[in-house]
Short mmCIF file of C-alpha atoms and ligand atoms in Angstrom, two decimals:
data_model
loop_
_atom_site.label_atom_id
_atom_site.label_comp_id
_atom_site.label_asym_id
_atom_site.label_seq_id
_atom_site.Cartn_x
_atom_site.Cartn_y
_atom_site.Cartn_z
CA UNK A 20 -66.58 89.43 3.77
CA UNK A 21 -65.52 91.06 0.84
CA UNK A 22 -62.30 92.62 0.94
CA UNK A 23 -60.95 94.92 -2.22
CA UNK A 24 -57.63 94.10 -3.47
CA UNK A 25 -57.32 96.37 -6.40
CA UNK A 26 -59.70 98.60 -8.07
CA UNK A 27 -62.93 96.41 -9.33
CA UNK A 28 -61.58 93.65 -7.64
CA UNK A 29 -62.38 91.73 -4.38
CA UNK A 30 -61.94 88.81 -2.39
CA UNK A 31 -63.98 86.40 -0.29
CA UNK A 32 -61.45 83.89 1.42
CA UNK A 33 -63.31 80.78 2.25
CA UNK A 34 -62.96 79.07 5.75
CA UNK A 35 -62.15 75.79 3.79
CA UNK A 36 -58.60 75.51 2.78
CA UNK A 37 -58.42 79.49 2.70
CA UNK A 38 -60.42 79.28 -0.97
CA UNK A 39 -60.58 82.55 -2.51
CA UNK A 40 -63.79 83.50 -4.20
CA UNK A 41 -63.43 86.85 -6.88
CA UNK A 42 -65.52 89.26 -7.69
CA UNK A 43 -65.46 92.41 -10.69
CA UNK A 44 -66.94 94.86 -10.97
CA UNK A 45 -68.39 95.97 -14.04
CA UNK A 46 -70.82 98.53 -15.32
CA UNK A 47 -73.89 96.62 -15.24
CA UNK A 48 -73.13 93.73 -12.39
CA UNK A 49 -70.18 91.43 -11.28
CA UNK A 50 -68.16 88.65 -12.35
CA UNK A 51 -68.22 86.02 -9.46
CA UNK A 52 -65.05 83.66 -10.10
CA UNK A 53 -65.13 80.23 -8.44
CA UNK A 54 -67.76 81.40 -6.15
CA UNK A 55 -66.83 79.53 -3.30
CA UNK A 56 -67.64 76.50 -1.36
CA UNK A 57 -69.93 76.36 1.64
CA UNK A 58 -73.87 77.48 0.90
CA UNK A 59 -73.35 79.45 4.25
CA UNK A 60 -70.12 81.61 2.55
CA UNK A 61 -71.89 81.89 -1.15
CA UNK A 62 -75.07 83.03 0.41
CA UNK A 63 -72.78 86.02 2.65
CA UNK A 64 -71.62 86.43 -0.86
CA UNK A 65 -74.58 87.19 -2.54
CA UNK A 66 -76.14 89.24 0.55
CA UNK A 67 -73.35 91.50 0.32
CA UNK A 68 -73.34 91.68 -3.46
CA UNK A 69 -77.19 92.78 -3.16
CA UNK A 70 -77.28 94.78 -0.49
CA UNK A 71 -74.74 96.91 -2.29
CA UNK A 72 -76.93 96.66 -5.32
CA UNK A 73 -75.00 95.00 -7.21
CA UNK A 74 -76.00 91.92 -9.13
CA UNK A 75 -74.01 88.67 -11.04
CA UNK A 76 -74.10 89.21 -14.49
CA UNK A 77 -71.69 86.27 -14.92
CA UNK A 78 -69.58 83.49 -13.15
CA UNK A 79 -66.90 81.43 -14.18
CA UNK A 80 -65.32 78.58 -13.04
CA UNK A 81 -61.35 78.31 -13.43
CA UNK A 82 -61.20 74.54 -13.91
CA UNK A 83 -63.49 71.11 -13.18
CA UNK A 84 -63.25 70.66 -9.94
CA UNK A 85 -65.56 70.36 -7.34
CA UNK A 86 -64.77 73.21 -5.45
CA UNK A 87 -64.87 75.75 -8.02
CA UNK A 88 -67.89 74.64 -9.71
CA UNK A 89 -70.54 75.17 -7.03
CA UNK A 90 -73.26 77.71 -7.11
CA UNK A 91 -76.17 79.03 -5.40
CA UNK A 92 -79.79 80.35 -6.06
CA UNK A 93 -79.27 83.15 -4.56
CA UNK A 94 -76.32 84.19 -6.86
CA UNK A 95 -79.11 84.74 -10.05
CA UNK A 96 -79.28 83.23 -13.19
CA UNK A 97 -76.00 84.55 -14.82
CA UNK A 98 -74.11 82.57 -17.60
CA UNK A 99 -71.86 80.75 -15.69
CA UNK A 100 -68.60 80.15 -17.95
CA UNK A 101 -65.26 77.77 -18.33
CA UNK A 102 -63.54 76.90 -20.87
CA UNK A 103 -64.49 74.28 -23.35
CA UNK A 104 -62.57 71.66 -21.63
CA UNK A 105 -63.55 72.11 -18.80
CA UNK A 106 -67.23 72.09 -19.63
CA UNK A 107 -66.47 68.83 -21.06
CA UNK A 108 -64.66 67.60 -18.53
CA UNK A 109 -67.73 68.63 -16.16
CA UNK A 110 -70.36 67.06 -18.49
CA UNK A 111 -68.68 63.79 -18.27
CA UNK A 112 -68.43 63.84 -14.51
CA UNK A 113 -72.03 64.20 -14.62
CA UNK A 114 -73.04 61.55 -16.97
CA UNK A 115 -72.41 59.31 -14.80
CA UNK A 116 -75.65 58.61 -12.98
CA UNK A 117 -73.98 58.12 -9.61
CA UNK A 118 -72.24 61.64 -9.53
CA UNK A 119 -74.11 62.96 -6.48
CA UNK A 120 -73.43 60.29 -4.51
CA UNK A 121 -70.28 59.97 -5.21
CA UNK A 122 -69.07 63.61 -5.34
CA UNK A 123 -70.82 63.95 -1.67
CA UNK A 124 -68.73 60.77 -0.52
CA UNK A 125 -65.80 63.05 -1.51
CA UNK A 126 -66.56 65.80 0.48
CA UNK A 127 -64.51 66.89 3.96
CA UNK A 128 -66.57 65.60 6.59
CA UNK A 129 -66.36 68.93 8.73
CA UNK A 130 -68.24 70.55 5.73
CA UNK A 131 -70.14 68.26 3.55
CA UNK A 132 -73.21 68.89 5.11
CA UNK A 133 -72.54 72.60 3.85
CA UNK A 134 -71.81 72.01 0.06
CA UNK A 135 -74.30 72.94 -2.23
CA UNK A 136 -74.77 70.33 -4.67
CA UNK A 137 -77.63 71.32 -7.09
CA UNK A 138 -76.37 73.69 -9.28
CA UNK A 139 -72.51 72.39 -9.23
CA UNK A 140 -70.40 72.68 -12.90
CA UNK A 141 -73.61 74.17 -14.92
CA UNK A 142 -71.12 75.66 -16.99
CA UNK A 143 -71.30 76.80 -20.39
CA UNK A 144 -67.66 75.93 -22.49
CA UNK A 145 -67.11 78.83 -24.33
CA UNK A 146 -65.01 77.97 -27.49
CA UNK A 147 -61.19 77.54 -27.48
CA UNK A 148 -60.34 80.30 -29.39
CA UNK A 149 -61.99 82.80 -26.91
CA UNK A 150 -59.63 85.33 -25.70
CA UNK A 151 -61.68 87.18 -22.98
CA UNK A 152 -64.86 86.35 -20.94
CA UNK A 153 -68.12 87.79 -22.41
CA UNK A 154 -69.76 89.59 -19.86
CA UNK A 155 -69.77 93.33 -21.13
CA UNK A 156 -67.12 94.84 -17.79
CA UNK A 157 -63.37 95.29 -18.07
CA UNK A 158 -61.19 93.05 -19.79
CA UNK A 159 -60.66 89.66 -18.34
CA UNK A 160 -58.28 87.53 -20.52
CA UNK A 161 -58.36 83.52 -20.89
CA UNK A 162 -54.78 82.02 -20.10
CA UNK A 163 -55.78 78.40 -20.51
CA UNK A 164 -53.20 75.92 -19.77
CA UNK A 165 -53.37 71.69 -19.32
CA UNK A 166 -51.85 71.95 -15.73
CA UNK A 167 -53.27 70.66 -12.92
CA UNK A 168 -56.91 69.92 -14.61
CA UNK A 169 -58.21 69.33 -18.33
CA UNK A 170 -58.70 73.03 -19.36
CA UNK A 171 -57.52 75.06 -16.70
CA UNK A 172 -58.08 78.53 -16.95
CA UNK A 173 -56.23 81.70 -15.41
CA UNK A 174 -57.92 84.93 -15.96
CA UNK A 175 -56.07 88.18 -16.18
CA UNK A 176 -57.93 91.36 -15.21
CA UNK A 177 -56.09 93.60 -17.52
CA UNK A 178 -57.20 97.31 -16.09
CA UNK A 179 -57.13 96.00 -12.18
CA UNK A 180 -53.44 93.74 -12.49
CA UNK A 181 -54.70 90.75 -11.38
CA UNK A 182 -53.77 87.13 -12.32
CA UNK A 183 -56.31 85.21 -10.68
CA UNK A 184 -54.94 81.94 -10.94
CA UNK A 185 -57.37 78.93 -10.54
CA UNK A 186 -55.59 76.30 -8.67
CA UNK A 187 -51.64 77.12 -9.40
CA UNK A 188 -49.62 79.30 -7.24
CA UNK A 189 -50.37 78.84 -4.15
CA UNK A 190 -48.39 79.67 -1.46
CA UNK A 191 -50.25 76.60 0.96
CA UNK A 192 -50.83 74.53 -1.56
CA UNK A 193 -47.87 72.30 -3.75
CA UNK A 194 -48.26 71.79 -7.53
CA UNK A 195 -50.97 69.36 -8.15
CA UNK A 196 -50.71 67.71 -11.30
CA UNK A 197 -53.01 66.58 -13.03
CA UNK A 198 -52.01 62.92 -13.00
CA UNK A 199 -54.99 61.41 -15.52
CA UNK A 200 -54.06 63.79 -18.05
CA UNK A 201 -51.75 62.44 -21.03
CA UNK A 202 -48.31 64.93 -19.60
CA UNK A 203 -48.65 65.79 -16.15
CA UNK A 204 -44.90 67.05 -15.52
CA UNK A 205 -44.73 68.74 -18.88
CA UNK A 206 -48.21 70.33 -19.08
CA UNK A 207 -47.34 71.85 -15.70
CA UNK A 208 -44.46 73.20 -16.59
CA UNK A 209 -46.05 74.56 -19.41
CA UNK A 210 -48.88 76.34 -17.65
CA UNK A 211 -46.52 78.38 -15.34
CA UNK A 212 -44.45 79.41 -18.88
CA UNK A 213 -47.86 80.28 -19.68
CA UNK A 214 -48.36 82.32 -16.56
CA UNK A 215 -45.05 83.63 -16.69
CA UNK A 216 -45.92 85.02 -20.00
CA UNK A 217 -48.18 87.57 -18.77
CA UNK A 218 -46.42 88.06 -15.04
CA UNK A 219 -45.17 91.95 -16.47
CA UNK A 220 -48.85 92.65 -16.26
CA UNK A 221 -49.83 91.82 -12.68
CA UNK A 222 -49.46 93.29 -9.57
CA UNK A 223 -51.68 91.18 -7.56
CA UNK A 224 -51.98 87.35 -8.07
CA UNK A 225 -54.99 85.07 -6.39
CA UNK A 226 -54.25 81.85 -6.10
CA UNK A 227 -57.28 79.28 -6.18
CA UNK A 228 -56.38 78.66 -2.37
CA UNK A 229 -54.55 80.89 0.17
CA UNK A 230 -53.12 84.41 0.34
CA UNK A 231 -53.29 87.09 -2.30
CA UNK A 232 -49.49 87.92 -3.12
CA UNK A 233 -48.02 91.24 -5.16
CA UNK A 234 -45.74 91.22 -8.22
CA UNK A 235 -42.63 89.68 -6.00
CA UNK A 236 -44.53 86.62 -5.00
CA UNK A 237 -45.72 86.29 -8.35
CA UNK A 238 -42.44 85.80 -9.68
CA UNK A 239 -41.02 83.51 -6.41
CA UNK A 240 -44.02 81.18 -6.56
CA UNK A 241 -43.77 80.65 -10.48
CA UNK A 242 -39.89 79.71 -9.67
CA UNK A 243 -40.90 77.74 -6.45
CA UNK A 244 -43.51 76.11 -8.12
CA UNK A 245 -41.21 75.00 -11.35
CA UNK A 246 -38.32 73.99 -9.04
CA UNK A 247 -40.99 71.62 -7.17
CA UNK A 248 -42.32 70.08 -10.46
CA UNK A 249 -38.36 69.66 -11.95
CA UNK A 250 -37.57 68.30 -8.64
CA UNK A 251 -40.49 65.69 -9.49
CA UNK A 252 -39.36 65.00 -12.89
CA UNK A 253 -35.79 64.35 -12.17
CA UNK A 254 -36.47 62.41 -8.78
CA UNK A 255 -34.48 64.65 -6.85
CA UNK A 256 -37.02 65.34 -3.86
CA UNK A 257 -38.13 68.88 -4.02
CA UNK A 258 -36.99 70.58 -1.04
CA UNK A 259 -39.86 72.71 -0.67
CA UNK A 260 -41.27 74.95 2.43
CA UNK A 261 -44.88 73.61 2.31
CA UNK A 262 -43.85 70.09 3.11
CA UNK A 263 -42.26 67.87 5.42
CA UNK A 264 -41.20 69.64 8.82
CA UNK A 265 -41.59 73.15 7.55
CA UNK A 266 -45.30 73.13 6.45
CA UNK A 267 -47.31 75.22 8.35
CA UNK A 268 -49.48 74.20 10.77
CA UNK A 269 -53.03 72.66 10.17
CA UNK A 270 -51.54 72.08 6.50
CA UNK A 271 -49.57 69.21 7.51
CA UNK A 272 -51.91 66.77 5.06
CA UNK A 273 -50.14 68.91 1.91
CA UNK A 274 -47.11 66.71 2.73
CA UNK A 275 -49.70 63.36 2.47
CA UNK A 276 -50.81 65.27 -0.91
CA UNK A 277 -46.77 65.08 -2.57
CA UNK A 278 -46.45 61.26 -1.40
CA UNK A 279 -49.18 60.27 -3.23
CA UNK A 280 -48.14 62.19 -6.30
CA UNK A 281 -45.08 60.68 -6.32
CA UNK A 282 -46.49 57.44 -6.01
CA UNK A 283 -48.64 57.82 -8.59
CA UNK A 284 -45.80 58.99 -11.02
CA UNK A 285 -43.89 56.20 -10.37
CA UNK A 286 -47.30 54.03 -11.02
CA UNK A 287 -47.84 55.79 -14.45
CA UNK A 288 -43.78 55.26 -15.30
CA UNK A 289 -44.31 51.50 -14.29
CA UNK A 290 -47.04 51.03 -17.13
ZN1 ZN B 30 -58.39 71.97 -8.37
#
């Protein structure tokens, strides 16, 4: 279900790892942001987009994962955007001629059955200098960063307030970085200055996975997030609410997630 969290703006929140699907409203159709993840949850999606006769004049995907990438049929024929980077980075996921099979191995069991794989990362790169998506509705700005994956993206709905963040800012979810990339602590760190940069013109922020949080968690997860990554850098053990004994329940693995990070910093240090 689609719920409205400011004006032009709504949410689908996905039963996998509470993944938030966005939709805007413009005057000729919608923007569908990282349009979700099960076929079952896209094709609610589109069934509520048409039965309130409105169509998907564009998508975008936030960065080159799988679980932002996917599509379905019945979401139409739009453009489907990311940024350059991240088209690349899809395009050479996919020249691999085992990418089905192996992207399908990498599924969650409970829903791989589920996962759409057909139309996943057919995403057009639009050009590094571009400043806002190209889909004729309101102003959505590209903040692209390095953090987390090669050309992440945040959008910023200028007239609605809302940051939607990609995969940063979670409050479920830890700091991922982005551990193949050439500065994983730095180009995090980075991205939420980047973010930061534009936190006096949000109210609402959407993190890639779990709940939508107002101007005041903007701000707190940008510092939480920052004090996690410093507490990486300078091996001081982040003490941090979504790990260890505090994590909430049925998110326990998060705390499996920051072990291997750290393991794999320490592997990249040792080379
Ligand atoms: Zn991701």
């Amino acid at each position: 279900m689609l719920r409205q969290i400011a004006e032009g703006v709504l949410v689908h929140v996905s039963e996998f790892i509470e993944s938030n699907a966005v939709v805007v409203q413009g005057g000729s159709g919608v923007l569908l942001v990282d349009a979700g993840v099960t076929g079952t949850e896209m094709a609610a999606i589109a069934n509520e987009l048409s039965e309130s006769g409105q169509t998907v004049v564009a998508g975008f995907s936030t960065h080159p994962h799988w679980d932002h990438l996917l599509w379905l049929p019945e979401l139409g024929a739009a453009p489907r955007y990311g940024t350059e980077l991240c088209a690349a980075s899809v395009r050479e996921q996919k020249s691999d001629p085992d990418w089905r099979a192996r992207e399908a191995e990498e599924l969650p069991p409970e829903i791989a059955d589920d996962v759409p794989l057909d139309l996943l990362g057919d995403v057009v790169g639009l050009p590094a200098d571009t400043s806002q998506i190209p889909w004729g509705g309101a102003r959505v700005r590209i903040i692209e960063h390095q953090a987390h994956a090669p050309g992440h993206a945040a959008l910023l709905i200028e007239d609605g307030r809302v940051l939607v963040a990609g995969d940063m800012l979670s409050d479920v979810l830890i700091p991922m970085l982005d551990l193949a990339g050439a500065d994983p602590i730095g180009d995090y760190l980075a991205g939420l200055d980047r973010l930061e940069g534009v936190a006096g013109a949000v109210d609402a922020v959407v993190p890639g996975h779990g709940s939508v949080g107002d101007a005041d968690d903007l701000r707190t997860r940008i510092e939480r997030d920052r004090a996690y990554v410093r507490a990486l850098r300078d091996g001081t053990g982040p003490d941090d609410p979504r790990i260890g004994p505090l994590a909430r329940a049925g998110w326990e693995w998060v705390t499996d997630v920051h072990e291997g990070q750290l393991q794999g910093l320490a592997r990249r240090t040792a080379h």
